[in-house]
PDB file of C-alpha atoms in Angstrom:
ATOM      1  CA  MET P  46     107.152 122.560  93.003  1.00 71.00           C
ATOM      2  CA  GLN P  47     107.818 118.997  93.083  1.00 82.00           C
ATOM      3  CA  MET P  48     108.909 116.908  89.468  1.00 87.00           C
ATOM      4  CA  PRO P  49     108.181 113.730  88.566  1.00 89.00           C
ATOM      5  CA  VAL P  50     110.643 111.398  88.928  1.00 93.00           C
ATOM      6  CA  SER P  51     108.997 109.185  86.134  1.00 95.00           C
ATOM      7  CA  PHE P  52     106.896 109.436  83.216  1.00 96.00           C
ATOM      8  CA  ASP P  53     104.104 107.851  85.058  1.00 95.00           C
ATOM      9  CA  ALA P  54     104.101 110.150  87.626  1.00 96.00           C
ATOM     10  CA  LEU P  55     104.630 113.118  85.481  1.00 96.00           C
ATOM     11  CA  ILE P  56     101.336 112.233  83.789  1.00 95.00           C
ATOM     12  CA  GLU P  57      99.172 111.449  86.510  1.00 96.00           C
ATOM     13  CA  THR P  58      99.962 114.566  88.149  1.00 95.00           C
ATOM     14  CA  ALA P  59      99.343 116.552  85.001  1.00 95.00           C
ATOM     15  CA  ARG P  60      95.844 114.403  85.008  1.00 95.00           C
ATOM     16  CA  ASP P  61      95.084 115.274  88.592  1.00 95.00           C
ATOM     17  CA  ALA P  62      96.018 118.810  87.720  1.00 94.00           C
ATOM     18  CA  LYS P  63      93.564 118.505  85.071  1.00 96.00           C
ATOM     19  CA  LEU P  64      96.455 119.972  82.639  1.00 96.00           C
ATOM     20  CA  TYR P  65      97.386 116.840  80.663  1.00 97.00           C
ATOM     21  CA  LYS P  66      95.582 118.867  77.117  1.00 97.00           C
ATOM     22  CA  SER P  67      97.571 121.856  78.059  1.00 97.00           C
ATOM     23  CA  LEU P  68     100.353 119.190  78.108  1.00 97.00           C
ATOM     24  CA  ILE P  69      99.755 118.566  74.276  1.00 97.00           C
ATOM     25  CA  GLU P  70      99.525 121.575  73.688  1.00 97.00           C
ATOM     26  CA  GLN P  71     101.916 122.946  75.137  1.00 97.00           C
ATOM     27  CA  LEU P  72     104.392 120.090  73.185  1.00 97.00           C
ATOM     28  CA  ASN P  73     102.270 120.801  69.590  1.00 97.00           C
ATOM     29  CA  LYS P  74     103.032 124.326  69.754  1.00 97.00           C
ATOM     30  CA  ASP P  75     107.290 123.333  70.724  1.00 97.00           C
ATOM     31  CA  PHE P  76     107.096 121.203  68.001  1.00 97.00           C
ATOM     32  CA  LEU P  77     105.630 123.294  65.516  1.00 97.00           C
ATOM     33  CA  LEU P  78     107.665 126.352  66.532  1.00 97.00           C
ATOM     34  CA  ALA P  79     110.985 123.764  66.010  1.00 96.00           C
ATOM     35  CA  ASN P  80     109.692 122.858  62.938  1.00 96.00           C
ATOM     36  CA  VAL P  81     109.345 119.078  63.572  1.00 95.00           C
ATOM     37  CA  ASP P  82     106.950 117.099  62.100  1.00 91.00           C
ATOM     38  CA  LEU P  83     104.676 115.726  64.693  1.00 93.00           C
ATOM     39  CA  GLU P  84     101.467 116.884  66.135  1.00 95.00           C
ATOM     40  CA  PHE P  85      99.505 114.732  68.775  1.00 96.00           C
ATOM     41  CA  HIS P  86      95.712 114.962  69.175  1.00 96.00           C
ATOM     42  CA  LEU P  87      94.533 116.211  72.313  1.00 95.00           C
ATOM     43  CA  ASP P  88      92.963 113.010  73.226  1.00 94.00           C
ATOM     44  CA  VAL P  89      96.194 110.727  73.105  1.00 96.00           C
ATOM     45  CA  LEU P  90      97.012 108.387  75.639  1.00 96.00           C
ATOM     46  CA  PRO P  91      99.926 108.609  77.340  1.00 96.00           C
ATOM     47  CA  SER P  92     101.399 105.350  76.348  1.00 96.00           C
ATOM     48  CA  SER P  93     101.232 106.205  72.861  1.00 97.00           C
ATOM     49  CA  LEU P  94     102.600 109.723  73.716  1.00 97.00           C
ATOM     50  CA  LYS P  95     105.302 108.414  75.431  1.00 96.00           C
ATOM     51  CA  LEU P  96     106.060 105.750  71.960  1.00 97.00           C
ATOM     52  CA  LEU P  97     105.580 108.807  69.629  1.00 97.00           C
ATOM     53  CA  LEU P  98     108.042 111.328  71.771  1.00 97.00           C
ATOM     54  CA  HIS P  99     110.935 108.622  72.334  1.00 97.00           C
ATOM     55  CA  GLU P 100     110.541 107.385  68.691  1.00 97.00           C
ATOM     56  CA  THR P 101     110.736 110.866  67.378  1.00 97.00           C
ATOM     57  CA  VAL P 102     113.291 111.848  69.052  1.00 97.00           C
ATOM     58  CA  TYR P 103     115.578 108.871  67.885  1.00 98.00           C
ATOM     59  CA  HIS P 104     114.724 109.552  64.852  1.00 97.00           C
ATOM     60  CA  LEU P 105     116.090 113.380  64.840  1.00 97.00           C
ATOM     61  CA  ILE P 106     119.176 112.031  67.007  1.00 97.00           C
ATOM     62  CA  GLN P 107     120.180 109.606  64.116  1.00 96.00           C
ATOM     63  CA  GLU P 108     118.719 111.503  61.133  1.00 97.00           C
ATOM     64  CA  LYS P 109     118.263 115.160  61.729  1.00 97.00           C
ATOM     65  CA  PHE P 110     120.846 115.894  64.491  1.00 97.00           C
ATOM     66  CA  MET P 111     120.364 119.678  63.807  1.00 97.00           C
ATOM     67  CA  ALA P 112     116.707 119.504  64.256  1.00 97.00           C
ATOM     68  CA  TYR P 113     117.114 117.569  67.361  1.00 97.00           C
ATOM     69  CA  LEU P 114     119.598 120.165  69.007  1.00 97.00           C
ATOM     70  CA  ASN P 115     117.056 122.982  67.456  1.00 97.00           C
ATOM     71  CA  LEU P 116     114.024 121.442  69.352  1.00 98.00           C
ATOM     72  CA  LEU P 117     116.075 121.308  72.366  1.00 98.00           C
ATOM     73  CA  TYR P 118     116.871 124.682  72.130  1.00 97.00           C
ATOM     74  CA  ILE P 119     113.110 125.573  71.243  1.00 97.00           C
ATOM     75  CA  ILE P 120     111.709 123.666  74.006  1.00 97.00           C
ATOM     76  CA  ASP P 121     114.667 124.927  76.430  1.00 97.00           C
ATOM     77  CA  VAL P 122     115.598 121.654  78.160  1.00 97.00           C
ATOM     78  CA  SER P 123     118.755 121.863  80.400  1.00 95.00           C
ATOM     79  CA  GLU P 124     122.023 121.653  78.680  1.00 95.00           C
ATOM     80  CA  ALA P 125     123.620 119.612  81.953  1.00 96.00           C
ATOM     81  CA  ASP P 126     120.798 117.757  81.904  1.00 96.00           C
ATOM     82  CA  VAL P 127     121.177 116.319  78.234  1.00 96.00           C
ATOM     83  CA  LYS P 128     125.027 116.086  79.310  1.00 95.00           C
ATOM     84  CA  ALA P 129     124.650 114.422  82.270  1.00 96.00           C
ATOM     85  CA  LEU P 130     123.062 111.290  80.421  1.00 96.00           C
ATOM     86  CA  ASP P 131     124.784 108.191  78.751  1.00 92.00           C
ATOM     87  CA  GLY P 132     124.913 108.275  75.823  1.00 89.00           C
ATOM     88  CA  ASN P 133     126.484 105.240  74.527  1.00 94.00           C
ATOM     89  CA  ASP P 134     122.998 103.734  73.595  1.00 95.00           C
ATOM     90  CA  VAL P 135     121.121 106.054  71.434  1.00 96.00           C
ATOM     91  CA  LEU P 136     117.954 104.256  72.365  1.00 96.00           C
ATOM     92  CA  LYS P 137     118.112 104.779  76.287  1.00 97.00           C
ATOM     93  CA  LEU P 138     119.343 108.285  75.317  1.00 97.00           C
ATOM     94  CA  SER P 139     116.283 109.452  73.558  1.00 97.00           C
ATOM     95  CA  ASN P 140     114.023 107.677  76.003  1.00 97.00           C
ATOM     96  CA  ASP P 141     115.564 109.855  78.660  1.00 97.00           C
ATOM     97  CA  VAL P 142     115.684 113.114  76.139  1.00 98.00           C
ATOM     98  CA  ALA P 143     112.044 111.935  76.000  1.00 97.00           C
ATOM     99  CA  PHE P 144     111.244 112.496  79.788  1.00 97.00           C
ATOM    100  CA  LEU P 145     113.518 116.096  80.110  1.00 97.00           C
ATOM    101  CA  ILE P 146     111.414 117.279  76.854  1.00 98.00           C
ATOM    102  CA  LEU P 147     108.130 116.163  79.046  1.00 97.00           C
ATOM    103  CA  LYS P 148     109.520 117.527  82.270  1.00 97.00           C
ATOM    104  CA  ARG P 149     110.737 121.010  80.689  1.00 97.00           C
ATOM    105  CA  GLU P 150     106.688 121.211  78.781  1.00 98.00           C
ATOM    106  CA  TRP P 151     105.476 120.262  81.989  1.00 97.00           C
ATOM    107  CA  GLN P 152     107.300 123.222  84.106  1.00 96.00           C
ATOM    108  CA  LYS P 153     105.686 125.621  81.511  1.00 97.00           C
ATOM    109  CA  VAL P 154     102.168 124.501  81.542  1.00 97.00           C
ATOM    110  CA  TRP P 155     102.094 124.310  85.702  1.00 96.00           C
ATOM    111  CA  PHE P 156     104.125 127.827  85.925  1.00 96.00           C
ATOM    112  CA  ARG P 157     101.581 128.999  83.267  1.00 96.00           C
ATOM    113  CA  ASN P 158      99.087 127.839  85.424  1.00 95.00           C
ATOM    114  CA  THR P 159      99.547 128.504  88.581  1.00 93.00           C
ATOM    115  CA  TYR P 160     100.514 132.313  87.827  1.00 93.00           C
ATOM    116  CA  SER P 161      98.100 133.344  85.547  1.00 84.00           C
TER     117      SER P 161
END
């Protein structure tokens, strides 16, 4: 599987595979498991998805760091990938982490769809 390198490429890949709604469902499931108060409507626009996810990650980093770490653990975002990011600019960091979250969720959805 070739991983998308941008948010737009990821969304396009999910839509082409007709798995966009499954991606949203997986996000909702993992956010609920992590006890983070965010639920996306299944018909959420990609631009709204990106904005809401970015804002939520930013808020968690700034205000609820333990909840942020728990979310990364629940979703199973690679620790090495997070450590490789530049942590000096929290706004950019939260955007990059939001993309890492989407990439990991996309992997889960793709594997489940391909191998079940």
